[in-house]
Tab-separated table of C-alpha atoms in Angstrom:
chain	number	residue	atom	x	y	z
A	410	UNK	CA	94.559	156.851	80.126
A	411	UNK	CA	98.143	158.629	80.212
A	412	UNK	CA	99.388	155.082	80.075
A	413	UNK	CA	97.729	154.351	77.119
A	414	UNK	CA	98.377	157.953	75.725
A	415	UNK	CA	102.196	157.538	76.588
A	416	UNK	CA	102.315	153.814	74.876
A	417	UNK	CA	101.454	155.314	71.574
A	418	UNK	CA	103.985	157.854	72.242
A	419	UNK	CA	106.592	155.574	72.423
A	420	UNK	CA	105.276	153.242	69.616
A	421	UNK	CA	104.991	156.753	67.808
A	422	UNK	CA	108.914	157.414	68.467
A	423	UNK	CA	109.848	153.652	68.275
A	424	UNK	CA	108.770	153.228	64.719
A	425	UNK	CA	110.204	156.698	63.809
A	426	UNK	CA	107.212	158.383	62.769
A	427	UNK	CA	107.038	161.971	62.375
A	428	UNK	CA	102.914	161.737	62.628
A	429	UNK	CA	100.316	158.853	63.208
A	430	UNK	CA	96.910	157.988	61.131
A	431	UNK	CA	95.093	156.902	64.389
A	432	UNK	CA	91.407	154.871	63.802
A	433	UNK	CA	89.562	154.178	67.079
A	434	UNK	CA	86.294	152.871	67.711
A	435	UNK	CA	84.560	152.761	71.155
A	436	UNK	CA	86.906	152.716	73.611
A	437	UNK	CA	89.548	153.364	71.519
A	438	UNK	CA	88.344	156.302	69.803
A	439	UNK	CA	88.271	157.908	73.373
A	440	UNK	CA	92.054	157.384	73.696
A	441	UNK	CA	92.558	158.238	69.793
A	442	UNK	CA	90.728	161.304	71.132
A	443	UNK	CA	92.767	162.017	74.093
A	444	UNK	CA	96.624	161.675	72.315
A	445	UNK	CA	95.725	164.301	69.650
A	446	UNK	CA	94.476	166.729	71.984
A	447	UNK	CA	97.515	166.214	73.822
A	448	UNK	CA	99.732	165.803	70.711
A	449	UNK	CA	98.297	167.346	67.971
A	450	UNK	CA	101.266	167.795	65.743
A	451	UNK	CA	102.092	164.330	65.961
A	452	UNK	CA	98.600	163.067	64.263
A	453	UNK	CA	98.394	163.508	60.377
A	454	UNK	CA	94.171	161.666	60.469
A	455	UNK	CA	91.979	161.090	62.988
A	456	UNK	CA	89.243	158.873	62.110
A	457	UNK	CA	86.689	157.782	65.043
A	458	UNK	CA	83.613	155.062	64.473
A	459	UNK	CA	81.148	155.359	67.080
A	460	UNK	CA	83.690	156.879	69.771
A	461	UNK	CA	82.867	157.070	73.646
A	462	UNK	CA	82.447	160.504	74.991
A	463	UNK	CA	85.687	162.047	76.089
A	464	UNK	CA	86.058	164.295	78.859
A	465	UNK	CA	84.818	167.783	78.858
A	466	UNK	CA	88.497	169.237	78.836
A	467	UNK	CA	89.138	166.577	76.103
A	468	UNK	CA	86.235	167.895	73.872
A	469	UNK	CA	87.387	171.735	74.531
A	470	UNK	CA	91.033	170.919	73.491
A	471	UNK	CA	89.657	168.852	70.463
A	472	UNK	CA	87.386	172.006	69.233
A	473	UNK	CA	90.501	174.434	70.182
A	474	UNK	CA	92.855	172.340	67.795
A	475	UNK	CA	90.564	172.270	65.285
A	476	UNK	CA	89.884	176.251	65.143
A	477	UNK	CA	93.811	176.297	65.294
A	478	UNK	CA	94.175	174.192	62.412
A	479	UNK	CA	91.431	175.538	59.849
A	480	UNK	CA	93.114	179.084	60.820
A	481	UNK	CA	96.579	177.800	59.567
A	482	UNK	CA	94.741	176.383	56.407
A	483	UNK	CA	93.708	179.552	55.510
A	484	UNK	CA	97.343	181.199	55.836
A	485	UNK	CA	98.430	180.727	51.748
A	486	UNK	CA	101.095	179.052	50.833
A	487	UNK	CA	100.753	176.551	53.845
A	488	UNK	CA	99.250	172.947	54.031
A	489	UNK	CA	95.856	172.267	53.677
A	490	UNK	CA	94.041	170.558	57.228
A	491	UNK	CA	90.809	169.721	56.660
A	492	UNK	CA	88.906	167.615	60.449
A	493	UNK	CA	86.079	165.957	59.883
C-alpha cells in the first residue's frame, strides 16, 4: 500500500498539482482512502463507489480529518469543506 500511496505522490508532484480529485472504487477506493488520510491537504474531492474496508487506523484518521475540516469551515472568512 505505501507503494501505491507514494506512486500517487509522485504522479501528484510530477504533474504539478497543488491537490488531487481522487475517484476509487473497490480496491481502489481503499488506497484513495489511505493517501488522504496520509495527505490530506493534498486532496481537493474524494469520491469512493463501493470502497473496500480500510484499516481501523485508516478509518480513525479519515473521521479525525473530517472533524478537522468541518471545524475550519466554520472559522469565517475561510473556505468552505464540505465530505460526503
Amino acid at each position: 500500500m505505501e507503494n501505491y500511496i507514494g506512486d500517487l505522490e509522485a504522479l501528484r508532484n510530477h504533474l504539478k498539482l497543488e491537490q488531487l480529485t481522487l475517484i476509487g472504487h473497490s480496491w481502489g477506493g481503499m488506497l484513495a482512502m489511505e493517501y488522504v488520510a496520509k495527505n490530506p491537504k493534498n486532496v481537493k474531492n474524494l469520491i469512493l463507489l463501493k470502497p473496500g474496508r480500510t484499516s481501523q487506523e485508516v478509518s480513525f484518521l479519515i473521521f479525525r480529518t473530517n472533524i478537522q475540516m468541518r471545524l475550519h469551515a466554520e472559522i469565517p472568512g475561510k473556505r468552505r469543506y464540505w465530505i460526503v
